PDB file of C-alpha atoms and ligand atoms in Angstrom:
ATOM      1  CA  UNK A1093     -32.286-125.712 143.115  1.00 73.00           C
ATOM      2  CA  UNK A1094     -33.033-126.816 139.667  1.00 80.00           C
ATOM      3  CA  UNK A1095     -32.279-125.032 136.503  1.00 80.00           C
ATOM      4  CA  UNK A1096     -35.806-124.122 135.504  1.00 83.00           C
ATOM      5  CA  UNK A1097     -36.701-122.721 138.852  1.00 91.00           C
ATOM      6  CA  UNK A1098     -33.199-120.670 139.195  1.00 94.00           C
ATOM      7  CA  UNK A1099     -33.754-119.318 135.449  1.00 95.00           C
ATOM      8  CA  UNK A1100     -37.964-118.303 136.872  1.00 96.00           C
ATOM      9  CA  UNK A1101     -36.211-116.261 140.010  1.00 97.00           C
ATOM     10  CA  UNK A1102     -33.599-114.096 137.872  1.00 98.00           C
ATOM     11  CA  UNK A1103     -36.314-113.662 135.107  1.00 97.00           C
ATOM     12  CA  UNK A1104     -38.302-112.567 138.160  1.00 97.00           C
ATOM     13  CA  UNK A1105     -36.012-110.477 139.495  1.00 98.00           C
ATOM     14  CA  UNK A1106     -34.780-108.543 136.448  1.00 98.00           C
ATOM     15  CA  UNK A1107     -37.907-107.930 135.083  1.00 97.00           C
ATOM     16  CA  UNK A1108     -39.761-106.581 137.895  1.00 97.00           C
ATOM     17  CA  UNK A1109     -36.447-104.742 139.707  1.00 97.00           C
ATOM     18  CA  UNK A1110     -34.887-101.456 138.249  1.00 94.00           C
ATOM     19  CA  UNK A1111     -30.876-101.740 138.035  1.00 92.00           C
ATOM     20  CA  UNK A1112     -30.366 -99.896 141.478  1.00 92.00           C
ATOM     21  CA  UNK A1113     -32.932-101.845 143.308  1.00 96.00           C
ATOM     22  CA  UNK A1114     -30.927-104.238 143.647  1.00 97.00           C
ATOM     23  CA  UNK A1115     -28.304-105.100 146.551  1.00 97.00           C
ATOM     24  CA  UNK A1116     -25.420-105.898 143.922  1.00 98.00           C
ATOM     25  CA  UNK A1117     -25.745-102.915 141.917  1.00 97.00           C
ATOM     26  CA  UNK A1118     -22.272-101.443 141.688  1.00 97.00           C
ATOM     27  CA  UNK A1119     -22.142 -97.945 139.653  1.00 94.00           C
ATOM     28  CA  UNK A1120     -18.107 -98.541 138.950  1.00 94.00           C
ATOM     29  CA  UNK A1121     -16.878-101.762 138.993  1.00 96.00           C
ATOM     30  CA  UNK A1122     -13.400-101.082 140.039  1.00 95.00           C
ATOM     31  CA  UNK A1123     -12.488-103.880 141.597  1.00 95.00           C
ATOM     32  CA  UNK A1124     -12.879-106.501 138.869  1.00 98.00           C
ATOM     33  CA  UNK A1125     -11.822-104.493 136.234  1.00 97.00           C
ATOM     34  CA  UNK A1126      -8.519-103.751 138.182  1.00 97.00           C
ATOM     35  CA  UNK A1127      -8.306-107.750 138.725  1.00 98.00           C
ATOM     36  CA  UNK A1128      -8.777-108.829 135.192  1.00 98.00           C
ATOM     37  CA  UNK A1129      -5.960-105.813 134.414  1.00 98.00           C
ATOM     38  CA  UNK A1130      -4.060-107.950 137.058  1.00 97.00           C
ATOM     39  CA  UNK A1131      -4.473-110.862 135.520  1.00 98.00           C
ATOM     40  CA  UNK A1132      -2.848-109.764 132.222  1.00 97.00           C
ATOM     41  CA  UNK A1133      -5.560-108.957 130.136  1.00 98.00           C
ATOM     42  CA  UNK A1134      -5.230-107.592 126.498  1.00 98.00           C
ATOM     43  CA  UNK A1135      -7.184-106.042 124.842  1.00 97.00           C
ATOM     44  CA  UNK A1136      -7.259-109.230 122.464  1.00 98.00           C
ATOM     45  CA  UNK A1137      -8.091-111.479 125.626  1.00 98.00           C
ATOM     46  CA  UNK A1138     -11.289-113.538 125.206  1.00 98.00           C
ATOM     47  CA  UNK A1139     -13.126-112.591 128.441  1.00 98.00           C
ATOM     48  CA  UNK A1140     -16.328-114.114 129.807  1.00 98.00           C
ATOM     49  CA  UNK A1141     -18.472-112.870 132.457  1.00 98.00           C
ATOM     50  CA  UNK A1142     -20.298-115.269 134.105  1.00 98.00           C
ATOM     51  CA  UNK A1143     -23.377-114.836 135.730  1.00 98.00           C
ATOM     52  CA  UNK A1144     -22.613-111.215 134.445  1.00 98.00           C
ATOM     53  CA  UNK A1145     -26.671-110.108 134.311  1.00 98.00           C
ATOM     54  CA  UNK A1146     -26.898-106.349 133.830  1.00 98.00           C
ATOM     55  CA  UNK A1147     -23.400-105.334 135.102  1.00 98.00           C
ATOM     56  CA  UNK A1148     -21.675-102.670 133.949  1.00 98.00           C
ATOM     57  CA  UNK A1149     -18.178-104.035 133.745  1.00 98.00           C
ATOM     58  CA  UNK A1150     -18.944-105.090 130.059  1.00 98.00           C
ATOM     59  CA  UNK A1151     -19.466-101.383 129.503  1.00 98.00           C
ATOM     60  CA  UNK A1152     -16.106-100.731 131.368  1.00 97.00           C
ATOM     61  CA  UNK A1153     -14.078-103.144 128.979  1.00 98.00           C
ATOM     62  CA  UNK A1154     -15.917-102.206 126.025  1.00 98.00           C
ATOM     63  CA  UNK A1155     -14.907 -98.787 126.688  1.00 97.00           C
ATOM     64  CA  UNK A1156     -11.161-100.053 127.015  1.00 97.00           C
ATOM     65  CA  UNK A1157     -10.867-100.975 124.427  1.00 97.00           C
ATOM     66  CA  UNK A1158     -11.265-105.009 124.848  1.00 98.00           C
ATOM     67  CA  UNK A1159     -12.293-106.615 121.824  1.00 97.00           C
ATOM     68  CA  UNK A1160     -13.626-110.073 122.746  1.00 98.00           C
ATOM     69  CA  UNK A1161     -16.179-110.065 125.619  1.00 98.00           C
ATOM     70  CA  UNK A1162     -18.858-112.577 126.467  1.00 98.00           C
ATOM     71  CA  UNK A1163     -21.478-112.133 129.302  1.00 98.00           C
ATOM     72  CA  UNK A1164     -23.615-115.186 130.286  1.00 98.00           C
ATOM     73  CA  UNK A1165     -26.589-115.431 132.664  1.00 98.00           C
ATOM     74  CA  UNK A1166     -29.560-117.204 132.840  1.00 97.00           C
ATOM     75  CA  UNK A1167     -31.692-114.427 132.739  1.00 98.00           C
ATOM     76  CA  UNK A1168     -32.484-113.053 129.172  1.00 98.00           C
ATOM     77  CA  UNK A1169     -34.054-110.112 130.966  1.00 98.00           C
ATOM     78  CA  UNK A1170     -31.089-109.219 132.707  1.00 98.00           C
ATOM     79  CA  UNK A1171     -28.359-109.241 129.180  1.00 98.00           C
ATOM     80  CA  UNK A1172     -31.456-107.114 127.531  1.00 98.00           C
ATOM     81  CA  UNK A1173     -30.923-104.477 130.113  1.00 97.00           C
ATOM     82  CA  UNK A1174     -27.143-104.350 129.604  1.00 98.00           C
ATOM     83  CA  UNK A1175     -27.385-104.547 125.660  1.00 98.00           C
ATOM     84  CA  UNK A1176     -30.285-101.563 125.722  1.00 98.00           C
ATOM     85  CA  UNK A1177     -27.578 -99.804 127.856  1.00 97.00           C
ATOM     86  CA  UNK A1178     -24.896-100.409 125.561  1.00 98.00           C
ATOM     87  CA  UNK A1179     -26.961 -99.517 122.383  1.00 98.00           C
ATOM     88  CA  UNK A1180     -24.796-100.013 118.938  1.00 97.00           C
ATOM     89  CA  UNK A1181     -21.907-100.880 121.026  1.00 98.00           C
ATOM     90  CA  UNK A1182     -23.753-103.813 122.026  1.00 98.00           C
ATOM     91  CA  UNK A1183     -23.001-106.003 118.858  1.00 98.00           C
ATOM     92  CA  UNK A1184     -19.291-105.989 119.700  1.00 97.00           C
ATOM     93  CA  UNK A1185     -19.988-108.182 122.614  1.00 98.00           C
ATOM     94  CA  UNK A1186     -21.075-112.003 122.468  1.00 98.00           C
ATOM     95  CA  UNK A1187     -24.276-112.646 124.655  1.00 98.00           C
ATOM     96  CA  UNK A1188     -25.507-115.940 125.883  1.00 98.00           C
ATOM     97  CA  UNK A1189     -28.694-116.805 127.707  1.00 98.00           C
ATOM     98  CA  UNK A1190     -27.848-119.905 129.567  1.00 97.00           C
ATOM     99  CA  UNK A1191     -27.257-121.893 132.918  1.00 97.00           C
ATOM    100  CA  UNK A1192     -23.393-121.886 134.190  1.00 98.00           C
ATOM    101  CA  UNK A1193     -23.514-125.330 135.515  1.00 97.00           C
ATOM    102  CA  UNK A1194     -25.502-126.952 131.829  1.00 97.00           C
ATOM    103  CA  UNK A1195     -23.725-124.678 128.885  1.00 97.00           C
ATOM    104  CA  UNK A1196     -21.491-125.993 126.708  1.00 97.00           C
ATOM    105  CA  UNK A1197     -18.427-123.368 125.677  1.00 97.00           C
ATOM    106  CA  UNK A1198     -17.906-123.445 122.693  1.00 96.00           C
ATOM    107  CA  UNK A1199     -14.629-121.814 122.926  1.00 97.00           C
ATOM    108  CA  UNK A1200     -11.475-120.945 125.211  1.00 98.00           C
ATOM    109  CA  UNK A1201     -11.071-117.327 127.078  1.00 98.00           C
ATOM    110  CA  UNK A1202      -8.066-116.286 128.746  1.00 98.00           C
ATOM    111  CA  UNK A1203     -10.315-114.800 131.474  1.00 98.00           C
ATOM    112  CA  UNK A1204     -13.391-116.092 133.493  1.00 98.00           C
ATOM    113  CA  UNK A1205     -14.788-113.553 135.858  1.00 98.00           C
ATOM    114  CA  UNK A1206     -17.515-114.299 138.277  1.00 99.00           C
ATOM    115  CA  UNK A1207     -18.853-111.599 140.829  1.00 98.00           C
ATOM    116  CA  UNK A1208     -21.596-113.357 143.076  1.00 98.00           C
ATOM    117  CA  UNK A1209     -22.868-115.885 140.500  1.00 98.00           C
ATOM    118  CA  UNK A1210     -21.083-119.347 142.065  1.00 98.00           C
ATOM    119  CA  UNK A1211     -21.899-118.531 145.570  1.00 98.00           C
ATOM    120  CA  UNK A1212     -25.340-119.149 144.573  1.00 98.00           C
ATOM    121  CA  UNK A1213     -24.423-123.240 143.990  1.00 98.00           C
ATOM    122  CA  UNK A1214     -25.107-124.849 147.556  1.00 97.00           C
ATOM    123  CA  UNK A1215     -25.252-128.693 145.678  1.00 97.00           C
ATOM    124  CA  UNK A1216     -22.071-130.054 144.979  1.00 97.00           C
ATOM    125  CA  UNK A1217     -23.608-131.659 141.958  1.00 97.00           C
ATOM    126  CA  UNK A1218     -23.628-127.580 141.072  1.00 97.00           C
ATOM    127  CA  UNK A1219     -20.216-127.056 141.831  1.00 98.00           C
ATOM    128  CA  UNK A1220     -19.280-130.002 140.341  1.00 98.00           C
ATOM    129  CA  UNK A1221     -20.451-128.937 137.263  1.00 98.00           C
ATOM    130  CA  UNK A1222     -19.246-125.500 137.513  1.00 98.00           C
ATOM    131  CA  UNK A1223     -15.982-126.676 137.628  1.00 98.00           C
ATOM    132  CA  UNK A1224     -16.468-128.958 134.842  1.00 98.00           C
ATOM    133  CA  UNK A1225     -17.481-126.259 132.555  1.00 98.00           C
ATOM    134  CA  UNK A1226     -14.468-123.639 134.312  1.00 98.00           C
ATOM    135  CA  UNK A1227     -11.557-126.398 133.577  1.00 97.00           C
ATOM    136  CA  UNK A1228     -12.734-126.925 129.959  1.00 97.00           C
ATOM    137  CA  UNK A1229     -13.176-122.888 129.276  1.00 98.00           C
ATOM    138  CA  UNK A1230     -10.172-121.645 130.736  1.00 98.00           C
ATOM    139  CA  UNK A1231      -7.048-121.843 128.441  1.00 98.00           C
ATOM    140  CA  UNK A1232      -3.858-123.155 130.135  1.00 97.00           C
ATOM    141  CA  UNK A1233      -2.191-120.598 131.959  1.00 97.00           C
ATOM    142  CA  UNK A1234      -5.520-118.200 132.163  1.00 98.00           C
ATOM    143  CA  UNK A1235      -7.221-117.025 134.859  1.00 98.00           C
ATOM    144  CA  UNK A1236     -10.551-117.375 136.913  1.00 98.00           C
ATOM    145  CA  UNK A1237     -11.261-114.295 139.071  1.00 98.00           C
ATOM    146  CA  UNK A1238     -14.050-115.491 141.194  1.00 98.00           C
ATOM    147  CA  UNK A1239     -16.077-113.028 143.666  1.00 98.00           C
ATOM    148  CA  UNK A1240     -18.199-114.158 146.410  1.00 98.00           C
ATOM    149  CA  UNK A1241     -19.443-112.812 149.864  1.00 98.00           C
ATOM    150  CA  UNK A1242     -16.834-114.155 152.287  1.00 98.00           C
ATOM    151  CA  UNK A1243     -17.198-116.004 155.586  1.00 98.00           C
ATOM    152  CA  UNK A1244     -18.120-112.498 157.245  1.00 98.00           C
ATOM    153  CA  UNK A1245     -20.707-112.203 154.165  1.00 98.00           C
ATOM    154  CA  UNK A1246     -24.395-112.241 154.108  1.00 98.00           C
ATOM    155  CA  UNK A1247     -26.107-115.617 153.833  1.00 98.00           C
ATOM    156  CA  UNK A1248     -28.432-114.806 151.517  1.00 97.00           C
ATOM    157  CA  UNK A1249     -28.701-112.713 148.353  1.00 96.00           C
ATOM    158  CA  UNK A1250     -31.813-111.872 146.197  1.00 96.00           C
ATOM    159  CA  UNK A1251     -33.667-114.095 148.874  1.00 95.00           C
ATOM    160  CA  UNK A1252     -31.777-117.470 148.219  1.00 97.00           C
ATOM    161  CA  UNK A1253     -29.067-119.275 149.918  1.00 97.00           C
ATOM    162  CA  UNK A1254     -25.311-118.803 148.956  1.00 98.00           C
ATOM    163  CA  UNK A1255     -22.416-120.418 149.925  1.00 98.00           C
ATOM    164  CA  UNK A1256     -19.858-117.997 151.486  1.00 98.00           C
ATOM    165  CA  UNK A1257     -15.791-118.362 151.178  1.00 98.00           C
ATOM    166  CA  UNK A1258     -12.544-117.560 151.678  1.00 98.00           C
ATOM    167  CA  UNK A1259      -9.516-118.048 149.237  1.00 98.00           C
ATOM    168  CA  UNK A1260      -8.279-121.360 150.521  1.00 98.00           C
ATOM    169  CA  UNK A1261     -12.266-122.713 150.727  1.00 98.00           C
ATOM    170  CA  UNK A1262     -13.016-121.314 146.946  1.00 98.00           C
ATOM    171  CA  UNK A1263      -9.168-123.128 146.129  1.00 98.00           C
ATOM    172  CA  UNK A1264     -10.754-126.333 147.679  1.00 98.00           C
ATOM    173  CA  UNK A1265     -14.016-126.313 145.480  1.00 98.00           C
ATOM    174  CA  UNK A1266     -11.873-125.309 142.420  1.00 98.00           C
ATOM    175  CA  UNK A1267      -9.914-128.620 142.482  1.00 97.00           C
ATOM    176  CA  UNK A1268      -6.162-128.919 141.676  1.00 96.00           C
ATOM    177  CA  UNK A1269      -6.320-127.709 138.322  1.00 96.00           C
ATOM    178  CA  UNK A1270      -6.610-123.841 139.804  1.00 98.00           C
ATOM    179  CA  UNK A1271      -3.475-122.091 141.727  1.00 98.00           C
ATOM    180  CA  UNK A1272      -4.465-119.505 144.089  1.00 98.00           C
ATOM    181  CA  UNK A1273      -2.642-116.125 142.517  1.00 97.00           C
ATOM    182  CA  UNK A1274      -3.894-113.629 144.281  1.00 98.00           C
ATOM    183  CA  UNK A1275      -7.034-112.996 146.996  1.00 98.00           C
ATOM    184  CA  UNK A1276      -8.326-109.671 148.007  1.00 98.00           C
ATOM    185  CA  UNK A1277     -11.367-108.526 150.067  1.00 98.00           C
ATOM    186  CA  UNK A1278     -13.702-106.172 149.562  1.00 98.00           C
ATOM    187  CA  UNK A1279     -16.914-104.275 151.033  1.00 98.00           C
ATOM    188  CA  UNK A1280     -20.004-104.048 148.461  1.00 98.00           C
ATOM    189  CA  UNK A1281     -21.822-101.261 149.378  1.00 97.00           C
ATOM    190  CA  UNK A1282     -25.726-101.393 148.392  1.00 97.00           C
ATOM    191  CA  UNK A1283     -27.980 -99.284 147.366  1.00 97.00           C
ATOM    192  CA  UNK A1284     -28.948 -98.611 150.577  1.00 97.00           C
ATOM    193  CA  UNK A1285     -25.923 -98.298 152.137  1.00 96.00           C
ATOM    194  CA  UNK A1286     -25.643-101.405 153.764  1.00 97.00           C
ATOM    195  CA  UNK A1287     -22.155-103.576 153.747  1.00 98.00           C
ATOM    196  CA  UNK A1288     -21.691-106.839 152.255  1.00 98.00           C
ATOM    197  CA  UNK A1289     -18.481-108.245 152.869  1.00 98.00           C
ATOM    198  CA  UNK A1290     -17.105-109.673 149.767  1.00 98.00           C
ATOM    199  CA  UNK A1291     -13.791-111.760 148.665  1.00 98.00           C
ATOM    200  CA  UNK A1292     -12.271-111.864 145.317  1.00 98.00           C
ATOM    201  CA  UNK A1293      -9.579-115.025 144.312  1.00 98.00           C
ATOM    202  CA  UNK A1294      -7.484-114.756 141.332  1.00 98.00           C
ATOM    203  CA  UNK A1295      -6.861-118.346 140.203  1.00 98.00           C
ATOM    204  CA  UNK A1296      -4.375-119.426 137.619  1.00 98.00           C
ATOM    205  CA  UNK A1297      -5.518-122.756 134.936  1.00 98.00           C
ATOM    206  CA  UNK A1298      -3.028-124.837 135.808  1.00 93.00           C
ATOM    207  CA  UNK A1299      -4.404-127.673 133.247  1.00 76.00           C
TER     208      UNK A1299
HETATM  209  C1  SAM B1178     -26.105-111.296 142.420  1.00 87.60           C
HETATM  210  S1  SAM B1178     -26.298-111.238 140.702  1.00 87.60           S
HETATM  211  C2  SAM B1178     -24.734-110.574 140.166  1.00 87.60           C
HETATM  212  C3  SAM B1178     -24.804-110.052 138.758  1.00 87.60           C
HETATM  213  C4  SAM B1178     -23.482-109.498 138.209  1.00 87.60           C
HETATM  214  N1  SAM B1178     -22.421-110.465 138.254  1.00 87.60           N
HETATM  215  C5  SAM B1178     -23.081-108.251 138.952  1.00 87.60           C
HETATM  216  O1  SAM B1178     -22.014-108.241 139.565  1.00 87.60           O
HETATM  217  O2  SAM B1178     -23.846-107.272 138.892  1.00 87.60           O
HETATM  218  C6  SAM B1178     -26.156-112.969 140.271  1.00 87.60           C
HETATM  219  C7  SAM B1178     -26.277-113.200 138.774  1.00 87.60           C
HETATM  220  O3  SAM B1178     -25.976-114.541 138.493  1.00 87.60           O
HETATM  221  C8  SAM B1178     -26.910-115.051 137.582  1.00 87.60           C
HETATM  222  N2  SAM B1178     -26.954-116.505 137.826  1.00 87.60           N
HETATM  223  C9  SAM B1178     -27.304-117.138 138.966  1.00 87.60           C
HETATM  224  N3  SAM B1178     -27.152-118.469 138.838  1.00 87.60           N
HETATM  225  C10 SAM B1178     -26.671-118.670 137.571  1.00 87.60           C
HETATM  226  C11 SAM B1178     -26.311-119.816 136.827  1.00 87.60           C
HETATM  227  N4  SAM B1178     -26.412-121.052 137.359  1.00 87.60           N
HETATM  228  N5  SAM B1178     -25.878-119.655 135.555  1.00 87.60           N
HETATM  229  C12 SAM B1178     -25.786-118.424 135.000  1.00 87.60           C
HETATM  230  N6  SAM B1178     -26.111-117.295 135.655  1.00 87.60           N
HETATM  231  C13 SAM B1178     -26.541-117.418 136.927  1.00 87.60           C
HETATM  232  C14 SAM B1178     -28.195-114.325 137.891  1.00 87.60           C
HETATM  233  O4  SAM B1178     -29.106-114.304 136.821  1.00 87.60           O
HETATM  234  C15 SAM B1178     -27.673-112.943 138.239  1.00 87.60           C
HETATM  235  O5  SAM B1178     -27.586-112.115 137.107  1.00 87.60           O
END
């Protein structure tokens, strides 16, 4: 899928979809938080959220106490939601409208979290560029925590194609510069009470 056309579906999406019409709405989200505390987070630890879109987990760490949080997405629609949300607390986070697989980072975080953005690359020209941008924005020694629906998953979400893992098949598409830390699974319930079998890798930079 090309950039353009990904960015027009999330715009889509997040303009025309209230926050719990949506199957990835998670009121709490426990089980990233818990992983990032895992990982060794403090609350001076440059953390990214990628693909983050209206989330509440950069409420969660806000209200933590962390200090240096960015959220990226391609849809401006969907980071307007979560900074109207946030109100004044808002500025103390970095926001940036852009494409996972095209940005540049213009820094290094300690932590990269990802709940259901990557599954969405089916290229490996995607991937590949994922993990371009993942090896050059992860500091040695930090961590990417990356969720996706697992091999049990759905195969679609928000109407597109995803690719679905487990830990050794996310370890593969991560390359040698990643060492599988820790792998846990867990099952998203929607809005609507359906169950969406997810899996969450820790990985450690290793470059
Ligand atoms: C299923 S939603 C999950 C949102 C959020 N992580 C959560 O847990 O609520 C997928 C998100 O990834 C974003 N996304 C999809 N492809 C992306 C890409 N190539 N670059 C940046 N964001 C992307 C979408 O805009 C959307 O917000």
């Amino acid at each position: 899928m090309e950039s353009a056309s990904r960015q027009a579906h999330w715009e889509k999406v997040y303009t025309t979809k209230g926050e719990n019409e949506v199957s990835w709405f998670q009121q709490s989200p426990a089980p990233s938080f818990e992983l990032i505390v895992q990982a060794g987070a403090t609350h001076a630890s440059a953390i990214i959220d990628i693909g983050g879109g209206a989330s509440r987990l950069v409420d969660h760490l806000v209200e933590q106490g962390f200090a240096d949080i960015t959220v990226l997405d391609l849809s401006a629609a969907a980071l307007e939601a979560a900074r109207r949300r946030l109100e004044s607390l808002a500025d103390r986070v970095h926001w940036i409208v852009a494409d996972a697989t095209a940005w540049e980072p213009a820094k290094a975080y300690d932590i990269w979290h990802d709940r259901a953005a990557f599954h969405f690359l089916t290229d490996e020209k995607d991937r590949a560029a994922y993990v371009a941008r993942l090896e050059q924005a992860v500091k040695a020694g930090g961590h990417a925590i990356i969720g996706t629906f697992a091999l049990d998953g759905p195969e679609k979400c928000s109407g597109l194609p995803v690719a679905r893992y487990d830990s050794a098949g996310l370890a593969q598409a991560l390359g040698p510069g990643f060492r599988l830390v820790h792998t846990r699974r867990h099952e998203h319930a929607t809005p609507w009470g359906s169950r969406q079998m997810f899996q969450f890798s820790v990985f450690r930079s290793e470059v």
